[in-house]
XYZ file of C-alpha atoms in Angstrom:
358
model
C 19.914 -26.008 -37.608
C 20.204 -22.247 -37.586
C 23.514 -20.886 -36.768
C 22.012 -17.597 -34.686
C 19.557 -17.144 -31.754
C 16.141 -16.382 -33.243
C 15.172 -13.605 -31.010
C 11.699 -12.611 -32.844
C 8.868 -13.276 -30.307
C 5.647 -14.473 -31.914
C 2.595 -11.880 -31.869
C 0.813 -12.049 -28.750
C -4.040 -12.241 -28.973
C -3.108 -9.890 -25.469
C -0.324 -7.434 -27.056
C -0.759 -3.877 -25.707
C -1.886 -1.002 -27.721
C -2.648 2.313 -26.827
C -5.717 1.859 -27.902
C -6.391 -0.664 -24.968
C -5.296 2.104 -22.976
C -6.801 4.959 -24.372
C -10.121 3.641 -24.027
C -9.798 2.301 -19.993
C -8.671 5.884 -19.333
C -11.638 7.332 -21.108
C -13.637 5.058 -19.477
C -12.188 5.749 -16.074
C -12.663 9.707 -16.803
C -16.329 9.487 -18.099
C -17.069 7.990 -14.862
C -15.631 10.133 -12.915
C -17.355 13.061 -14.586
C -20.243 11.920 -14.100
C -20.099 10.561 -10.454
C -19.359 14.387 -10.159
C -21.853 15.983 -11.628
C -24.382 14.069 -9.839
C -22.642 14.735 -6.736
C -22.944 18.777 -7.915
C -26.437 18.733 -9.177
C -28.214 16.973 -5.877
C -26.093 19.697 -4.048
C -27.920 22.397 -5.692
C -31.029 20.870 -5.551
C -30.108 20.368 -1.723
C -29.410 24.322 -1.614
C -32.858 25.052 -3.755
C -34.850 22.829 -1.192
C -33.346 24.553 2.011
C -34.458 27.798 0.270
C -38.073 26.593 0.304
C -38.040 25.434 3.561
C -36.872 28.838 4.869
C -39.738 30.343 2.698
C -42.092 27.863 3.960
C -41.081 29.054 7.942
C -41.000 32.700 7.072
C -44.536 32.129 5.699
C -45.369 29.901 8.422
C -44.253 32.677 10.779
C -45.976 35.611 8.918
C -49.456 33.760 8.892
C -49.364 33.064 12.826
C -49.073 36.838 12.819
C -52.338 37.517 10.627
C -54.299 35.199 13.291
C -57.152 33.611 12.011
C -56.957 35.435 8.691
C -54.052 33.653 7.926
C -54.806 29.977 8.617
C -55.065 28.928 5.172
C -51.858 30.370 4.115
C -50.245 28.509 7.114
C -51.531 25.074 5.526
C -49.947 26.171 1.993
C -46.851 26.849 3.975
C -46.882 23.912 5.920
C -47.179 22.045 2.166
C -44.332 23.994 0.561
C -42.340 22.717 3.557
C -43.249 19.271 3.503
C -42.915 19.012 -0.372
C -39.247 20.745 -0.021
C -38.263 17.847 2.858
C -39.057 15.270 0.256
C -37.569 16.811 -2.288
C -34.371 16.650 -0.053
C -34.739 13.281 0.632
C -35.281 11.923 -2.763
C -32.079 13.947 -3.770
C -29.865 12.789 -0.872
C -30.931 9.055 -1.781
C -29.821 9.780 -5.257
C -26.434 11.130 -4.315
C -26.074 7.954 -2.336
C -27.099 5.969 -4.836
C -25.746 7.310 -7.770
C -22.060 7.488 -5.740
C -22.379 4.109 -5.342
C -23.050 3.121 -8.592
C -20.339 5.100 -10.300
C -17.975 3.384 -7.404
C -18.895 0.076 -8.141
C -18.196 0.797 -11.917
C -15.154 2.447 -11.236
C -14.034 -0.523 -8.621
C -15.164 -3.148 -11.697
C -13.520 -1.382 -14.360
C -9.898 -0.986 -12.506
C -10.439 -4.933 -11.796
C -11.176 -5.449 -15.133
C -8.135 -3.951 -16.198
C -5.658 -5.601 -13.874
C -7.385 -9.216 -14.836
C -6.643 -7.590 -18.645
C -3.165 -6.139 -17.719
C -2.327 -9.505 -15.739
C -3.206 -11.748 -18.434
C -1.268 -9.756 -20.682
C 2.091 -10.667 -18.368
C 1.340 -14.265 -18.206
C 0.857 -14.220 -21.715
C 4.364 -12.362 -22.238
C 5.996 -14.626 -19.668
C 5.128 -17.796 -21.947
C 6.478 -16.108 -24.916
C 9.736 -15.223 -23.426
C 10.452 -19.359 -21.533
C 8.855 -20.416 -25.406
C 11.554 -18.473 -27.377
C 14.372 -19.859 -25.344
C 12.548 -23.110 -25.349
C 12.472 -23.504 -29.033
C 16.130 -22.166 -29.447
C 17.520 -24.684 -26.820
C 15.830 -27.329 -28.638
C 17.737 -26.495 -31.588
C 20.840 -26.753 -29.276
C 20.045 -30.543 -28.484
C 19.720 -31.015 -32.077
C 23.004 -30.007 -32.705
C 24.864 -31.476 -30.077
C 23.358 -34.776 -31.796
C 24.626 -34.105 -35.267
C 27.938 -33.500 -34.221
C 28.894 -35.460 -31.958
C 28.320 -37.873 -35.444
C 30.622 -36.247 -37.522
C 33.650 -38.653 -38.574
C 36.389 -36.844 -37.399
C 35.022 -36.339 -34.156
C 34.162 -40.470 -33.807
C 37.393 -41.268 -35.654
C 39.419 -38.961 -32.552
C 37.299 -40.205 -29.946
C 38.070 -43.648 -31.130
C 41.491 -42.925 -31.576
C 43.180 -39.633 -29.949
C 46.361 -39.655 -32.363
C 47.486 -36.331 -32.977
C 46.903 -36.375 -36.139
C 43.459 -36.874 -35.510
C 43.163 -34.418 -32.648
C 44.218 -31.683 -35.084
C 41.332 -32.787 -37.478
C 38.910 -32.823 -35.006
C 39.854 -29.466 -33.528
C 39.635 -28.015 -36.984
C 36.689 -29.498 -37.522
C 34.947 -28.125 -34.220
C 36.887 -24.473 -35.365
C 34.291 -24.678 -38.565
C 31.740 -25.421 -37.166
C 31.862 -22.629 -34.516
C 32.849 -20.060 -37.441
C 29.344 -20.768 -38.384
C 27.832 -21.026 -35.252
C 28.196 -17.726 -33.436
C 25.928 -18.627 -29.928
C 28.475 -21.227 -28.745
C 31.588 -20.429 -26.460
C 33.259 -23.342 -27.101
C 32.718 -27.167 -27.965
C 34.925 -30.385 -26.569
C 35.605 -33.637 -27.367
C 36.330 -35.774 -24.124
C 37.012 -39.721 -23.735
C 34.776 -41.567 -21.899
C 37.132 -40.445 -18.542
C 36.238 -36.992 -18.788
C 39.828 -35.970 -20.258
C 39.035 -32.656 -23.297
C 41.109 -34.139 -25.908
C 40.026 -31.588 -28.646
C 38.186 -28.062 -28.719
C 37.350 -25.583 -31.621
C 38.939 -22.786 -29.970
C 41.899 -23.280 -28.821
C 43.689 -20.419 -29.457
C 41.040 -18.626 -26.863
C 40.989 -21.503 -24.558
C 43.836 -23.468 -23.414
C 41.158 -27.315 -22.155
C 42.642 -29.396 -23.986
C 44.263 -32.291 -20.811
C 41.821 -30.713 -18.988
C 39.360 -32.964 -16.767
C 35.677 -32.748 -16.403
C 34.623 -36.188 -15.496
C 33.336 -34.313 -11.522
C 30.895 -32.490 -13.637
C 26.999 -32.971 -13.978
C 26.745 -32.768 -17.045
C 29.710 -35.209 -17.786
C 28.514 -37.797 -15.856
C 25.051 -37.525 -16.965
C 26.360 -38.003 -20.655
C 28.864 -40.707 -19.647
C 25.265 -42.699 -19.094
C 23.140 -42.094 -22.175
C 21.937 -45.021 -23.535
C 21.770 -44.383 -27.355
C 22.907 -41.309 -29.588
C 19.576 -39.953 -29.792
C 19.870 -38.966 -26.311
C 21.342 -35.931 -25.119
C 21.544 -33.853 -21.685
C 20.878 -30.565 -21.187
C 22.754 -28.718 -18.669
C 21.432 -25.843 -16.122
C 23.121 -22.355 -16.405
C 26.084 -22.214 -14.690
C 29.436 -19.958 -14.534
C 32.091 -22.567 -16.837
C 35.864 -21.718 -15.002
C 37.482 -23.390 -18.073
C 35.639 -20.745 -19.960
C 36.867 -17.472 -18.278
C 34.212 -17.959 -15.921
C 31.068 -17.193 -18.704
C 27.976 -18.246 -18.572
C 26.801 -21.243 -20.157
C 24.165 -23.849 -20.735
C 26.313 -27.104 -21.700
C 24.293 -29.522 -23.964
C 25.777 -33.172 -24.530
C 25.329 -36.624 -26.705
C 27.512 -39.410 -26.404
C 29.993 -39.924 -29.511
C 29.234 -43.348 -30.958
C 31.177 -46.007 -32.771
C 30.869 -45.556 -35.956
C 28.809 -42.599 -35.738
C 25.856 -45.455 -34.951
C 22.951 -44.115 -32.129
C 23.319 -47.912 -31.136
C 26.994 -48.119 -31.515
C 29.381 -48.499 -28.280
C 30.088 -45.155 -26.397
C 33.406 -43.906 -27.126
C 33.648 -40.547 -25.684
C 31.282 -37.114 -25.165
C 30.817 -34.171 -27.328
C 29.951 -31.157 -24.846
C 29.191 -27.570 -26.887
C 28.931 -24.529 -24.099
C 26.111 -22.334 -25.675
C 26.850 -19.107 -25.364
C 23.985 -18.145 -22.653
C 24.655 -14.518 -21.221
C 24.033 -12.430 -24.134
C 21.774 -14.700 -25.918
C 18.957 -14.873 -23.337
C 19.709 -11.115 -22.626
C 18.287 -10.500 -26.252
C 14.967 -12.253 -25.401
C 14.070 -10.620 -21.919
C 15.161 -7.464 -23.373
C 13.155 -7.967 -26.190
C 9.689 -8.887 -24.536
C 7.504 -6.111 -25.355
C 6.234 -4.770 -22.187
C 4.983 -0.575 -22.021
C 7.438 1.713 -20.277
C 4.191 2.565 -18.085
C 4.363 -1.254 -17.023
C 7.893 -0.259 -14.998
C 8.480 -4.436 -15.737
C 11.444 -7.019 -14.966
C 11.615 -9.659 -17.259
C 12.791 -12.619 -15.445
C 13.944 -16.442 -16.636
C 13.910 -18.909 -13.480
C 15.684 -22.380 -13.143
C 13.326 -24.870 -11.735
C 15.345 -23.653 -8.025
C 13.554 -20.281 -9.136
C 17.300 -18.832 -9.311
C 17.459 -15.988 -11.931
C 18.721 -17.131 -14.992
C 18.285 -13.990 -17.013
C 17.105 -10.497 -16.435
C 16.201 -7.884 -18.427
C 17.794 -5.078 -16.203
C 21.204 -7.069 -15.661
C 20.882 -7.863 -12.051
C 20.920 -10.998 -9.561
C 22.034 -13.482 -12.208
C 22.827 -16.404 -11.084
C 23.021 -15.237 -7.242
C 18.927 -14.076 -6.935
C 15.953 -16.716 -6.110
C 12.948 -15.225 -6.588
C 9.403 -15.935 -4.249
C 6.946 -17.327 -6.893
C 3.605 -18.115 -4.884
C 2.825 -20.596 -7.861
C -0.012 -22.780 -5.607
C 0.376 -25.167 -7.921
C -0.361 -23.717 -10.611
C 2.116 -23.552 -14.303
C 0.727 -20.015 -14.858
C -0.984 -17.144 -13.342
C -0.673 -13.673 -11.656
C -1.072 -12.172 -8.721
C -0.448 -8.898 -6.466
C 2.657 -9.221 -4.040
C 3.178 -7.278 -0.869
C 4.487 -4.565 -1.935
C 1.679 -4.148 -4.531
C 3.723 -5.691 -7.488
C 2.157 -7.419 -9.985
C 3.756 -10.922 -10.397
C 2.734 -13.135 -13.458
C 4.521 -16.341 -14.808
C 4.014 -19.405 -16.696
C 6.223 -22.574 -16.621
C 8.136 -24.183 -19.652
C 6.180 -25.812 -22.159
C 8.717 -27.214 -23.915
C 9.408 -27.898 -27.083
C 9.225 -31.032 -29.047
C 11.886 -33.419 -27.736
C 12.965 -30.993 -25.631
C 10.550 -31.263 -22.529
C 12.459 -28.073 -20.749
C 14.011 -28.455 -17.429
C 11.049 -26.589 -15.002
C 11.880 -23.046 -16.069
C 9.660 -19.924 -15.838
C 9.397 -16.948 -17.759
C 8.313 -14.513 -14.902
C 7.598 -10.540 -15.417
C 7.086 -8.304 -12.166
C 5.475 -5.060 -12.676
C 6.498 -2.470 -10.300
C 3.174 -1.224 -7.956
């Protein structure tokens, strides 16, 4: 297992470039231009038309003047006139039509970039709840290896304190190489902390847990290739910091099928860790974006600008779906995508979410 939080995302088929960008804006501009320069053309047409027609009355006038003499000028005039009214017409239908072609391109184009831009989100939301997936998973791999080590059974089965030293020093190593945990503890099967690798920092040992979650759910697993995997929560016993708690029961013998003789419980370090990741999601500045990790209560768990941790629930209008995006109220673009999990670790119903301001 790796001692450190991988926080490299994998490349994204959807990753922004400017590019992508470049070329919607063009796109957007070309149309304009030239929704305006039909709009300015059949306008001077329009003005070149109106100038026949007042020829064609001037003439029209000027031959009712010359009487009888004029009669055949009248029906040139009267032709002029009627050739300028169609003229007209044809060029206010193409104003009209050509408007609404441009519009509809324009309209299709700015929907074809929010279904671009929106896919792009859900695709970044996966990649965040995947990251922290596959890193947690490692977590309930090592809770499993330890809680096999022989100075940890040997203390569990016997708390002399002889052996409580060991195991402490043992559980000291192990977090010297381990940087993402807080702490780890070695209770009996009554929830007492008879050992912990830091001591020094924090003062558990006597200390009773057995009214936890987590605790109980661990006082129940049936073999040592089980674990539990514990929501984020604010640990009091750990200067109040936030941590995901992973467990496996310690085993007689260090056996998966020998009798439960107490609980190894390491507090993974969670703050900072998933801090890295939602920080690290590569969303534009342009996108104005909150990276968000949900529980399964859709409580933040982690946000890339710092706030509502822990205290925030979020409105996801999932209809039943694991991923998608959509517009808010307030214009927002939400997209998120559920936990996939990642092999033996089946997630517990997060959601990487991302909320792009309007």
């Amino acid at each position: 297992m790796s001692a450190a939080l991988g926080l490299k995302a994998r490349p994204t088929a959807t990753e922004p470039t400017d590019d992508d960008s470049d070329i919607s804006a063009l796109i957007n501009r070309l149309t304009a231009e030239v929704n305006q320069i039909a709009v300015d053309k059949t306008k001077a047409i329009q003005q070149i038309t109106n100038q026949m027609k007042m020829l064609a009355l001037n003439a029209l006038i000027e031959s009712s003047r010359a009487g009888a003499q004029g009669a055949g000028f009248a029906v040139v005039a009267q032709e002029v006139r009627g050739v300028g009214q169609q003229v007209e017409t044809i060029a206010r239908e193409l104003e009209t039509q050509l408007t609404k072609r441009t519009g509809d391109l324009v309209a299709s184009i700015d929907r074809m970039s929010q279904r671009s831009r929106g896919e792009r989100m859900v695709d970044l939301s996966l990649n965040a709840v995947e990251l922290i997936d596959r890193n947690l998973y490692e977590r309930t791999c090592d809770v499993r290896w330890w809680a096999t080590d022989s100075a940890l059974v040997d203390c569990a089965a016997s708390p002399t304190p002889a052996a409580v030293t060991y195991a402490s020093q043992r559980l000291g190593v192990i977090l010297g190489a381990y940087t993402v945990y807080l702490d780890l503890w070695l209770c009996d099967l009554d929830g007492n902390v008879i050992a912990n690798g830091r001591a020094d920092r924090f003062r558990v040992v006597g200390q009773n847990v057995a009214h936890t979650k987590w605790f109980r759910e661990a006082r129940s697993l049936r073999s040592g290739d089980d674990y539990v995997a514990g929501d984020v929560e604010n640990q009091p016993l750990l200067g109040n910091a936030q941590v995901a708690t992973y467990c496996a029961s310690v085993r007689a013998g260090g056996q998966a099928n020998g009798a439960p003789i107490g609980v190894l419980a390491i507090h993974f370090d969670w703050e900072p860790q998933a801090r890295a990741i939602v920080q690290g999601v590569r969303v534009g500045d342009i996108d104005k974006a909150r990276v968000l990790l949900v529980d399964s209560n859709l409580r933040v768990i982690a946000a890339s600008d710092g706030q509502g941790i822990l205290s925030e629930r979020v409105s996801l209008s999932l209809n039943g779906q694991r991923s998608g995006f959509y517009q808010d109220r307030s214009g927002a673009m939400v997209a998120f995508h559920a936990t996939p999990g990642y092999e033996t670790y089946r997630g517990l119903g997060w959601y990487g979410v991302i909320v792009c301001g309007a």
